[in-house]
Coordinates of C-alpha atoms in Angstrom, one line a residue:
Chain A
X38 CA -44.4 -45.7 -57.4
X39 CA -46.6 -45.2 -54.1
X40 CA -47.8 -41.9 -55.6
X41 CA -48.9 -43.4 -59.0
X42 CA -50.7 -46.0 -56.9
X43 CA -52.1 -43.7 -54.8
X44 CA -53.1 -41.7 -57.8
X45 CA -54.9 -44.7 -59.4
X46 CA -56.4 -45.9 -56.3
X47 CA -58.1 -42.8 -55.4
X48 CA -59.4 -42.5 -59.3
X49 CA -60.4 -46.3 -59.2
X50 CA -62.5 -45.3 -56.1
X51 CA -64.4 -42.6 -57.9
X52 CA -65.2 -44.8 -60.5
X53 CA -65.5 -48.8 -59.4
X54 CA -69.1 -48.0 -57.8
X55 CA -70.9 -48.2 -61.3
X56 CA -68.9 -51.3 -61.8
X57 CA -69.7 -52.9 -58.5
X58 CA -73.7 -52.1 -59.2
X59 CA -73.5 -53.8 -62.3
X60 CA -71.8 -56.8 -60.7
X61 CA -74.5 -56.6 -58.2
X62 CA -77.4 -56.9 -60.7
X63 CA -75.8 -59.1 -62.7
X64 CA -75.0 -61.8 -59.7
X65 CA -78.8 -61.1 -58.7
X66 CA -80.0 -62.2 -61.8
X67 CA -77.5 -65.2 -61.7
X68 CA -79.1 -66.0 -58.3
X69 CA -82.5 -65.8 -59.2
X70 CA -82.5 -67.7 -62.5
X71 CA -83.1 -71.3 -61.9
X72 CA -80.3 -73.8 -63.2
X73 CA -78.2 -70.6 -64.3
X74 CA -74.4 -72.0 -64.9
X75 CA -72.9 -70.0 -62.3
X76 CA -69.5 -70.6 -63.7
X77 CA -71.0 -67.8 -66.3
X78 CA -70.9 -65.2 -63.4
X79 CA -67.9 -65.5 -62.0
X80 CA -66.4 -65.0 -66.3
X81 CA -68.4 -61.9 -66.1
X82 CA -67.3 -60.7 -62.9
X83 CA -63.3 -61.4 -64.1
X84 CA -64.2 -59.5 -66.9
X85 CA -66.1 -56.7 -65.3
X86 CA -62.8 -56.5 -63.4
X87 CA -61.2 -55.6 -66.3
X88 CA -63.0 -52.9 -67.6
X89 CA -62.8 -51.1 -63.9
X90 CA -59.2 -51.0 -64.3
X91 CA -58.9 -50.3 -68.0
X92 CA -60.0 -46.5 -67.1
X93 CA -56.8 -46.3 -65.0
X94 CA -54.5 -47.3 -67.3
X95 CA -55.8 -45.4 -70.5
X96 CA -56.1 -42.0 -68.0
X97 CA -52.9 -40.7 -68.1
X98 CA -52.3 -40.5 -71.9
X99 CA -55.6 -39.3 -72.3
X100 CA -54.3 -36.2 -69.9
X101 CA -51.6 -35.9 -71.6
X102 CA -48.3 -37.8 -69.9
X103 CA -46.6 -34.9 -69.6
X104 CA -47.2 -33.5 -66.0
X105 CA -46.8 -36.9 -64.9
X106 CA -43.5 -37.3 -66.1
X107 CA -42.2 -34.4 -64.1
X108 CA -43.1 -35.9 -61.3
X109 CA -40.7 -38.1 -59.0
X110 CA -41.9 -41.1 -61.3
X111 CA -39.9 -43.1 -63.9
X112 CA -40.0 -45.3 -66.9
X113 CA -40.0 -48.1 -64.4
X114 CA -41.6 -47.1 -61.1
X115 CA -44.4 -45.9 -63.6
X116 CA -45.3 -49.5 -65.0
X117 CA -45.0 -51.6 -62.0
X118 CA -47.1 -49.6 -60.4
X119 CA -49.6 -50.0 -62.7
X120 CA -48.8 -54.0 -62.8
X121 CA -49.7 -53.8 -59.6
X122 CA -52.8 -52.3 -59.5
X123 CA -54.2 -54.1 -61.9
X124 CA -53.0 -57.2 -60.5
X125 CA -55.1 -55.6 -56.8
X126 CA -58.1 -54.7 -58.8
X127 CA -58.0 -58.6 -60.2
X128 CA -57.6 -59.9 -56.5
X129 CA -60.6 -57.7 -56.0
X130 CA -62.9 -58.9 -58.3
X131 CA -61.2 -62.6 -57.7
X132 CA -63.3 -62.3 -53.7
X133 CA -66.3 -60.8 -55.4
X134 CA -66.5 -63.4 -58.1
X135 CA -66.7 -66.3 -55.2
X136 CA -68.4 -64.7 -52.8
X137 CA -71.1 -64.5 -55.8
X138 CA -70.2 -68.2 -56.3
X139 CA -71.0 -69.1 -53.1
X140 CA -74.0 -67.7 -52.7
X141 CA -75.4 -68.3 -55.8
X142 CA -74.5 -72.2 -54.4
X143 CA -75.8 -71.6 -51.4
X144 CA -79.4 -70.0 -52.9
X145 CA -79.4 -73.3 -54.8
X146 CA -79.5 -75.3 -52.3
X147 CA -76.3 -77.2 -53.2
X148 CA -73.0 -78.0 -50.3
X149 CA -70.1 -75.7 -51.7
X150 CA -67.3 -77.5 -52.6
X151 CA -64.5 -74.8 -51.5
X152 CA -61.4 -75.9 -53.3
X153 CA -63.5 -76.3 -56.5
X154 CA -65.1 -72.6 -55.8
X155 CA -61.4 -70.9 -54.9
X156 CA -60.1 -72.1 -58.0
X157 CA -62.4 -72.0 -60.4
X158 CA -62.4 -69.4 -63.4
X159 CA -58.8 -68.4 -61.4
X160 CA -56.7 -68.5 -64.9
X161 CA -59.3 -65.5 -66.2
X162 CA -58.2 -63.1 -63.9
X163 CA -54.3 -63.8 -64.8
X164 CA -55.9 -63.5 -68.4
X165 CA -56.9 -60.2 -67.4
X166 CA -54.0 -58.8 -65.8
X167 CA -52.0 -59.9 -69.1
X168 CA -54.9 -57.9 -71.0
X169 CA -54.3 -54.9 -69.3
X170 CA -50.5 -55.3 -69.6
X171 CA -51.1 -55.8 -73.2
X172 CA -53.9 -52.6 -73.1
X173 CA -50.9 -50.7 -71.7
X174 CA -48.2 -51.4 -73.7
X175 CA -50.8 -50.7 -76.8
X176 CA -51.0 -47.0 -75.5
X177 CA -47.9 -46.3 -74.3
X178 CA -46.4 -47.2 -77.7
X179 CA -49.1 -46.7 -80.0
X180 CA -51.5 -44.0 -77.9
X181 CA -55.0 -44.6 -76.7
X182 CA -56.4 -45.0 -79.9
X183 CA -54.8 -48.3 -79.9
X184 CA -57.1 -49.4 -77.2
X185 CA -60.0 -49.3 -79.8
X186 CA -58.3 -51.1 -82.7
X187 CA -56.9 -53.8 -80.1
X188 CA -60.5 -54.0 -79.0
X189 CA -61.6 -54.0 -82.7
X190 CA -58.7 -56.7 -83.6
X191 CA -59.9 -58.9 -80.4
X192 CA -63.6 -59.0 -81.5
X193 CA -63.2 -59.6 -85.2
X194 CA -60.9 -62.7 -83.9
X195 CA -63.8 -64.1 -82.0
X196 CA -66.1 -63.2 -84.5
X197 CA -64.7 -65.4 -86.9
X198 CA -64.1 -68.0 -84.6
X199 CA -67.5 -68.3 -83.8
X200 CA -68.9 -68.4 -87.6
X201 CA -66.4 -71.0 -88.2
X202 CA -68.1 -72.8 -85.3
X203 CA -71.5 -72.6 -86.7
X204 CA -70.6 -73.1 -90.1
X205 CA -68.1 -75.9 -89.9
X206 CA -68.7 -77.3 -86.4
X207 CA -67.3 -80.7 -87.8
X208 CA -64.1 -79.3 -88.8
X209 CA -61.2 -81.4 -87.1
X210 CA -59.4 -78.0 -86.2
X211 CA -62.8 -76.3 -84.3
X212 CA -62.7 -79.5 -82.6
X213 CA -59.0 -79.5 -81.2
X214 CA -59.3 -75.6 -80.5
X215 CA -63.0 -76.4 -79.0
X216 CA -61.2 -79.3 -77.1
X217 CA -58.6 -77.4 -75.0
X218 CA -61.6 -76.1 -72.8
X219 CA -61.5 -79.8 -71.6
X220 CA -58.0 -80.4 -71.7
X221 CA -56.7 -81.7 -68.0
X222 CA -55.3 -78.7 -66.1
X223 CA -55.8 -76.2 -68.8
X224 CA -56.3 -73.7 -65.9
X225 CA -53.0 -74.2 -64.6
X226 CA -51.4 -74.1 -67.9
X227 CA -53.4 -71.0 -69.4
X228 CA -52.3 -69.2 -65.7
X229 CA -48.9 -70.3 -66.4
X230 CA -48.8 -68.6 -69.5
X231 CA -50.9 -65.4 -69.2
X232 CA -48.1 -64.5 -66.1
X233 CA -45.4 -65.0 -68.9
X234 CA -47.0 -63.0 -70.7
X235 CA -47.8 -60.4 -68.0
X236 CA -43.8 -60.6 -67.6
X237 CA -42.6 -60.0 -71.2
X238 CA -45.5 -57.2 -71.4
X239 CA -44.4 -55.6 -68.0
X240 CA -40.6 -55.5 -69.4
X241 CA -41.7 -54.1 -73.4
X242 CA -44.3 -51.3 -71.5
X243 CA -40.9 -50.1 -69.6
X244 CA -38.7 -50.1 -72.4
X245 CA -41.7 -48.1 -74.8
X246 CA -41.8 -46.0 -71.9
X247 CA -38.0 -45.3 -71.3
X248 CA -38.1 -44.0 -75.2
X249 CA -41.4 -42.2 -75.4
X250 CA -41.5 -38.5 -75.9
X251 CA -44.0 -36.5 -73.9
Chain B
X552 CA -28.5 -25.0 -63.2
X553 CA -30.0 -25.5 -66.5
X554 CA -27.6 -25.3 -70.2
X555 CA -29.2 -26.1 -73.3
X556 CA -25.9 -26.2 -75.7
X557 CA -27.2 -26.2 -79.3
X558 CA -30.1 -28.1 -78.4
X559 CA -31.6 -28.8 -81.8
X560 CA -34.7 -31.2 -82.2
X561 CA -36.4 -31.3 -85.8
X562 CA -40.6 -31.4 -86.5
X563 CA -42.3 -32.2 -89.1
X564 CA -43.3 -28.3 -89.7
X565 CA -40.9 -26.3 -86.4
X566 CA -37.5 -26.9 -85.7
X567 CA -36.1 -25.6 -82.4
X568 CA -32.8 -24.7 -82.4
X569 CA -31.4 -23.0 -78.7
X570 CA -28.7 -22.5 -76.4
X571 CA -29.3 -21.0 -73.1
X572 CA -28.4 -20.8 -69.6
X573 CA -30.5 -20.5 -66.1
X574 CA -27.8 -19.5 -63.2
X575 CA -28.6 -20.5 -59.6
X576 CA -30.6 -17.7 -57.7
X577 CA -32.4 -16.3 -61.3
X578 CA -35.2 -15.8 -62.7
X579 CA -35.4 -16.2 -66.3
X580 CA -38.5 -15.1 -68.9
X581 CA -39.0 -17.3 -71.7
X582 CA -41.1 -14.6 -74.0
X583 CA -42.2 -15.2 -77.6
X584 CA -45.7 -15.9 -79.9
X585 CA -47.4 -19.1 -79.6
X586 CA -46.3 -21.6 -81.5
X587 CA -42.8 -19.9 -81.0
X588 CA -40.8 -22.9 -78.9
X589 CA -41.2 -22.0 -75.3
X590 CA -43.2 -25.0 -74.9
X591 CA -40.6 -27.5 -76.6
X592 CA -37.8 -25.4 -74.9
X593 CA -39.4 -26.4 -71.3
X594 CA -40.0 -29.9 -72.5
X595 CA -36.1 -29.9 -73.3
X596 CA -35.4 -28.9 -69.7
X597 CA -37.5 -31.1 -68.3
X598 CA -36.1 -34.2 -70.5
X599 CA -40.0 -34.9 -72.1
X600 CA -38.3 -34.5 -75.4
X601 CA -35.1 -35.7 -76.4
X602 CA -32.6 -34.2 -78.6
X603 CA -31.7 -34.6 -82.4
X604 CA -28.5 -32.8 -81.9
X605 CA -26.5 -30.8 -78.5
X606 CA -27.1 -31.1 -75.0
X607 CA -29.0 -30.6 -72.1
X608 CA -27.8 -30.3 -68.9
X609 CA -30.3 -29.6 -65.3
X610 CA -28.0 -29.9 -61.9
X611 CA -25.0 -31.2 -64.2
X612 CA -27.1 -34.5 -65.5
X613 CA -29.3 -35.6 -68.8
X614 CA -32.8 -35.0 -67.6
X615 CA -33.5 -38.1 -69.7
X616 CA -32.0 -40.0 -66.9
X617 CA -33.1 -38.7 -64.0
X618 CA -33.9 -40.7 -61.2
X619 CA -37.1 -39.5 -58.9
X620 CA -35.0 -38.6 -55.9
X621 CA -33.4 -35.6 -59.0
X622 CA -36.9 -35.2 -60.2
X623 CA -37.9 -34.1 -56.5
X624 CA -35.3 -30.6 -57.0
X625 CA -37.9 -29.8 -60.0
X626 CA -40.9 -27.9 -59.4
X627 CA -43.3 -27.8 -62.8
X628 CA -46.3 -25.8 -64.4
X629 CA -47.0 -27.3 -68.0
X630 CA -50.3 -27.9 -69.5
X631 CA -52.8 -30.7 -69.4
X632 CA -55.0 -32.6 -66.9
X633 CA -52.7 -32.5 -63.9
X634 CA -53.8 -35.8 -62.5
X635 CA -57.0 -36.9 -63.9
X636 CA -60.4 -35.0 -64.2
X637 CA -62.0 -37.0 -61.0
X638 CA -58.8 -35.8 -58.7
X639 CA -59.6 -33.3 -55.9
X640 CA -56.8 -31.1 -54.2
X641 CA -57.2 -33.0 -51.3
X642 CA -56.7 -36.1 -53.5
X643 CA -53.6 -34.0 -54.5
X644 CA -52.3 -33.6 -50.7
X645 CA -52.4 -37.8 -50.3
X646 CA -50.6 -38.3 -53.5
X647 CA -48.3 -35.5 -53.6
X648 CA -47.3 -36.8 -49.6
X649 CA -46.2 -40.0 -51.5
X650 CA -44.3 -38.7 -54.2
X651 CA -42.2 -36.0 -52.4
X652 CA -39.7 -36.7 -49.3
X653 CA -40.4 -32.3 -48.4
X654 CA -43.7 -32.0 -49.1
X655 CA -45.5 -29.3 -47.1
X656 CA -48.7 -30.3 -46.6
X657 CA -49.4 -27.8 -44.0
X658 CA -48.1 -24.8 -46.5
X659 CA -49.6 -26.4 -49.2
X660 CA -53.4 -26.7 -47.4
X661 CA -52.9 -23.1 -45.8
X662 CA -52.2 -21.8 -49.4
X663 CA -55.4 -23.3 -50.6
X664 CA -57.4 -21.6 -48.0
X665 CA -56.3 -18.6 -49.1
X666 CA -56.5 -18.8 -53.0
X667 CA -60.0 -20.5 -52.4
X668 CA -59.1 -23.7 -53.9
X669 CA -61.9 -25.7 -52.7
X670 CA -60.6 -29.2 -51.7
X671 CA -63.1 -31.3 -52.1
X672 CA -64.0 -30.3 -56.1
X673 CA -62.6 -32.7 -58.9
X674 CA -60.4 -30.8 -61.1
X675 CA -62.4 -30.7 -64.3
X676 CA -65.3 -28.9 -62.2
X677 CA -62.5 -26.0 -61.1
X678 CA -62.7 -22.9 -63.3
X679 CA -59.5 -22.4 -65.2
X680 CA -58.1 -19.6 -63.0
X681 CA -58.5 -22.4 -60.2
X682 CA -56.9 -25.1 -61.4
X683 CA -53.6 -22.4 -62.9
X684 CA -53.3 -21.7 -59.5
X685 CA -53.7 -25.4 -58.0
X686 CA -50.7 -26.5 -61.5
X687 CA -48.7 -23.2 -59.1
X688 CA -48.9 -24.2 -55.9
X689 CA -48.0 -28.1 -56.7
X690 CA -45.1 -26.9 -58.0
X691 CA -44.2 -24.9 -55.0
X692 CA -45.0 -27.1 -52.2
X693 CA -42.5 -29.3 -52.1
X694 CA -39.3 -27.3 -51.5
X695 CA -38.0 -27.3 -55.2
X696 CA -34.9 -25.7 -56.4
X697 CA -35.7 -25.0 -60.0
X698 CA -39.1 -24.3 -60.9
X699 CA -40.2 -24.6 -64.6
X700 CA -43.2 -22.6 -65.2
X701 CA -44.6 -22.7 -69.2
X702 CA -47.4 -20.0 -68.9
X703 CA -48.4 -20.4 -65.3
X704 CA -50.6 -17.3 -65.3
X705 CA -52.3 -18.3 -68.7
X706 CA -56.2 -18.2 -68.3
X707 CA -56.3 -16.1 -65.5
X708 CA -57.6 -12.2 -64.6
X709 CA -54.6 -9.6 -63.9
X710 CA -55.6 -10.1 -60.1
X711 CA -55.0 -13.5 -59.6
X712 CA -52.2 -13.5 -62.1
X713 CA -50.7 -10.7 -59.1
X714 CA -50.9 -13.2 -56.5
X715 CA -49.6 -15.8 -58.5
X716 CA -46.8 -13.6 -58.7
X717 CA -46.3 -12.7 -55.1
X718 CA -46.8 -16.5 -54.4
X719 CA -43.9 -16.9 -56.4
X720 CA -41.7 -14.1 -55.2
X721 CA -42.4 -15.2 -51.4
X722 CA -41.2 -18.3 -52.6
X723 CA -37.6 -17.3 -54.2
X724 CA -37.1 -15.2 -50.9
X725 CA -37.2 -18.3 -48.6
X726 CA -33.6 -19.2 -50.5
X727 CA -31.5 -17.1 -52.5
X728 CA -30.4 -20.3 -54.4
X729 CA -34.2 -21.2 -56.0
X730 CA -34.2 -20.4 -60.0
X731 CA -36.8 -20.1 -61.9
X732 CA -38.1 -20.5 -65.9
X733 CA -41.1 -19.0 -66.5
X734 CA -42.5 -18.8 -70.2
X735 CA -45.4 -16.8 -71.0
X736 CA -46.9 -14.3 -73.8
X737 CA -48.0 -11.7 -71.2
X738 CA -45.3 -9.2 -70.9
X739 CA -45.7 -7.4 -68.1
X740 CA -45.5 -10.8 -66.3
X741 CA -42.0 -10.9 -67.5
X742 CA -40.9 -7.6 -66.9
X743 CA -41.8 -7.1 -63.3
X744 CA -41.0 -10.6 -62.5
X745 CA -37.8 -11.8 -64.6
X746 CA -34.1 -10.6 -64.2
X747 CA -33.4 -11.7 -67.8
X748 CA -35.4 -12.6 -70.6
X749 CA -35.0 -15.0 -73.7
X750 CA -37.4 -13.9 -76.7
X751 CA -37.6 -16.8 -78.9
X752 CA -39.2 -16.6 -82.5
X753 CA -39.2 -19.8 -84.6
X754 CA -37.4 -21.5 -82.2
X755 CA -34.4 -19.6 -82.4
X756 CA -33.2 -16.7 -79.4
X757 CA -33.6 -13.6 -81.1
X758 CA -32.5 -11.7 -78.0
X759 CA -31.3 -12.6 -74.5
X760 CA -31.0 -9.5 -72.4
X761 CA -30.8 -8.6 -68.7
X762 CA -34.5 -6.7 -67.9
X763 CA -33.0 -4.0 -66.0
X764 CA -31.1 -3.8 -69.6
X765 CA -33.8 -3.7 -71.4
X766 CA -35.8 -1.0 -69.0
X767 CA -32.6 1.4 -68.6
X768 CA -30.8 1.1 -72.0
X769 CA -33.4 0.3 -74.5
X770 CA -35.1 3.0 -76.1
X771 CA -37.6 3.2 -79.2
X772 CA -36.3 5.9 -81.6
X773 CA -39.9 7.8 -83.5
X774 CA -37.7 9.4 -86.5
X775 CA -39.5 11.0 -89.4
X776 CA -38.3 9.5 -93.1
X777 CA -35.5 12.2 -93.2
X778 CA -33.9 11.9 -89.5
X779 CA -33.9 7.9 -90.3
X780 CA -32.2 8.9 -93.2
X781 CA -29.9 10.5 -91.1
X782 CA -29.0 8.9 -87.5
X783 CA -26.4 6.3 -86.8
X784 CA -27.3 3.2 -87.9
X785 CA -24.6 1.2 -85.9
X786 CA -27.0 1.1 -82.6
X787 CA -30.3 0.9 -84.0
X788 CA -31.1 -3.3 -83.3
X789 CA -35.0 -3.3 -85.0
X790 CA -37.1 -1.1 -86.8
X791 CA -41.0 -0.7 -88.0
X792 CA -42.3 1.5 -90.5
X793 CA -45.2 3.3 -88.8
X794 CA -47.3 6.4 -90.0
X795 CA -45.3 8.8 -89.1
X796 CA -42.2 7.6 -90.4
X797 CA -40.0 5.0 -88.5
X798 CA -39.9 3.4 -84.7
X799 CA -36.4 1.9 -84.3
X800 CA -35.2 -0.3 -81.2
X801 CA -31.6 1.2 -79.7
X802 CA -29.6 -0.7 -77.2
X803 CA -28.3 3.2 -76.3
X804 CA -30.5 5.1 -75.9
X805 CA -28.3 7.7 -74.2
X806 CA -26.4 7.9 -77.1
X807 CA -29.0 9.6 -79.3
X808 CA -30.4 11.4 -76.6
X809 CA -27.2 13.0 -76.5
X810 CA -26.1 13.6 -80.2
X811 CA -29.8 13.9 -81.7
X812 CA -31.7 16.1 -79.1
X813 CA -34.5 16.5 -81.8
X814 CA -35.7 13.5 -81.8
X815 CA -38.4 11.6 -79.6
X816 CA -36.5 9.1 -78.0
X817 CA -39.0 6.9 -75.7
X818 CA -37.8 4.2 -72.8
X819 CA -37.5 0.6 -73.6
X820 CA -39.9 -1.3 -72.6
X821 CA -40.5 -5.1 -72.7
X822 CA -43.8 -4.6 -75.0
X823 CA -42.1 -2.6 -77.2
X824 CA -39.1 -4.7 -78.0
X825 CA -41.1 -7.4 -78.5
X826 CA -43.0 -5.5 -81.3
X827 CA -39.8 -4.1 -82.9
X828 CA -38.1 -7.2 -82.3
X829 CA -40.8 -9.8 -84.2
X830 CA -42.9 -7.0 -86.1
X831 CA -39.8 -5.2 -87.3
X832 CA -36.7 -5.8 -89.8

């Protein structure tokens, strides 16, 4: 498991500097715009998070499994490894997400409230983890083709949500699902379930992995 | 070390269908056409495939359930990426330190001095004679006892493919017990290289010889239409019909050059039963 992790890591290093720039831009512009919702930034940074790890997981079946799987690695040690770097690159992008909280409070002249900053957005980044779980279980069973028609799947499904918003905002169902935004400790309860979800993901990615053929 | 006992594992357009054996302390040529098996034979071996029908046994266990400690006894060339187009040998040295309990790192960094791997390049910059010899020396770095090689010296000019060679050879000195697989299309590879050789056509053995077999009792019989008309057929294992008349494979080739002393009879070579073996009827 080190040497997988060690493996990522070092690719992860050669790539997360585009990813950071962007962050960095992004959390200027955040900064700089007056009255920007700053809760905004730290979604984008979770999410940016995301997309630096994504790389990492898709790699080795884009280079082909095989040579990996000769190597003291198994079905097991391979997915907890990438569990937990995922799960780092998250914690990563968790301290970059408040520090660009806390300035962006600070720059606005405003007392940060640090319980409020720590926590806040905290269920996206257990979202994410359970994403990339759900990224890697796609390609280890389906290949990384998957990753596209996941993608594909996932944006349809907002699509539509969002013309049902527009077009029928008075609908009683847009409501409720609108509603659960503001529903008392949702973050608790969504981080509840996306490391349920990371669990059952973790276990189905080692058992698609124990049967895969190289 | 290795048995593959009926090993049989169906495709949509190739089945593979092989029994063979790797002692300790050999080295063994896989040898056939692309698109032949060797490929799915070494993925056998090294449990990547699993099978429809028969066995597969490395160090008296299902490759299949290997644990990584087992996997550690295994040194592999196959193709692909290695371990991602941004990794750099020296990336290699870090990771390869975690994986493997005997890795040699100082081996391992002295060998890249002098094959002038640079250390510091990712491996999709490295030409492809580079990064065959960077797939070698991974596998031979940490103190292996089998090494699996599936065309190791593809890609690569005849003197690099001769210190790839020697590399290996210094390697199975340092312990009688080390065995090797190494699959390939080039023969002479094989033949200076290899003390017995599997040619496999369709995935199927067609012949599994000893090469010092091969090189002293082989021969390749050039008989015009009348003295194939004539010679014993018993011994002849392959023939061609060429210009001149007919090129026949013998497994005794002292036996005709005793009872037919007209006729050309020519040593074996690997090259040539290779041609007489797939070309020929």
């Amino acid at each position: 498991m080190r040497g997988v992790l060690e493996k990522d890591f070092r690719s992860y290093r050669k790539t997360v500097l585009l990813t950071l720039a962007l962050v960095v831009l992004y959390a200027a512009f955040c900064c700089l715009m007056p009255g920007f919702d700053l809760v905004h930034s730290v979604l984008f940074v979770g999410w940016m998070g995301a997309v630096a790890a994504v790389n990492e997981v898709a790699d080795d079946e884009r280079n082909g499994y095989a040579f990996l799987m000769t190597l003291p690695v198994d079905a097991r040690s391979y997915v907890l490894a990438k569990l937990v770097y995922v799960t780092t690159v998250q914690v990563h992008f968790w301290i970059l997400a408040r520090v660009t909280l806390l300035v962006g409070t600070l720059l606005d002249g405003k007392k940060p409230d640090i319980p409020a900053l720590l926590s806040k957005g905290l269920a996206l980044h257990f979202g994410m983890v359970a994403l990339l779980m759900l990224i890697l279980t796609f390609v280890i069973k389906f290949g990384v083709k998957s990753i596209l028609y996941l993608a594909g799947g996932l944006v349809m499904l907002v699509c539509v949500f969002c013309v049902l918003v527009v077009t029928k905002p008075d609908a009683n169902w847009v409501d409720a699902l609108l509603r659960i935004g503001r529903f008392p400790h949702i973050g608790i309860y969504a981080t509840a379930a996306a490391i349920i979800a990371t669990a059952g993901l973790t276990r189905l990615a080692v058992h698609f992995m124990r049967n895969k053929e190289f | 070390m290795v048995t593959l006992n009926n090993f049989r594992k169906h495709y949509k357009d190739f089945d593979l269908n092989i029994s063979m054996q790797i002692p300790a302390g050999t080295v063994t040529g896989l040898i056939g056409r692309n698109g032949a098996g060797k490929s799915t034979t070494i993925k056998a071996i090294l449990g990547l495939i699993n099978p429809d029908e028969g066995e597969v046994c490395v160090f008296d266990k299902n490759p299949r359930e290997f644990t990584p400690r087992d996997k550690e006894a295994i040194g592999t060339v196959i193709g692909g990426n290695l371990l991602g187009d941004f990794i750099t040998a020296e990336d290699t040295i870090a990771i390869l330190r975690k994986m493997y309990a005997d890795f040699d790192e100082p081996y391992f960094r002295a060998q890249c001095k002098a094959l002038e791997l640079p250390l510091e390049k990712p491996f999709k910059d490295l030409s492809n004679g580079m990064k065959a010899r960077l797939r070698v020396l991974i596998a031979i770095s940490h103190k292996a006892r089998l090494l699996v090689l599936d065309e190791p010296t593809a890609g690569m000019d005849v003197i690099a493919r001769s210190e790839i060679l020697d590399l290996l050879r210094e390697y199975l000195a340092q312990d009688g017990e080390r065995s090797v697989l190494i699959s390939s299309h080039i023969s002479s590879d094989i033949e200076g290289f290899c003390d017995d050789v599997y040619l496999i056509e369709r995935g199927e053995i067609v012949l599994h010889e000893d090469t010092d077999t091969i090189l002293g009792q082989y021969g390749v019989l050039k008989l015009s239409e009348n003295e194939f008309r004539d010679v014993e057929r018993q011994y002849i294992v392959a023939c061609k019909k060429e210009a001149y008349g007919y090129a026949c494979l013998t497994k005794e080739k002292q036996y005709f050059v005793d009872n037919y002393p007209g006729i050309i009879v020519e040593n074996g070579s690997l090259d040539s039963t290779i041609i007489l073996m797939l070309g020929g009827r």
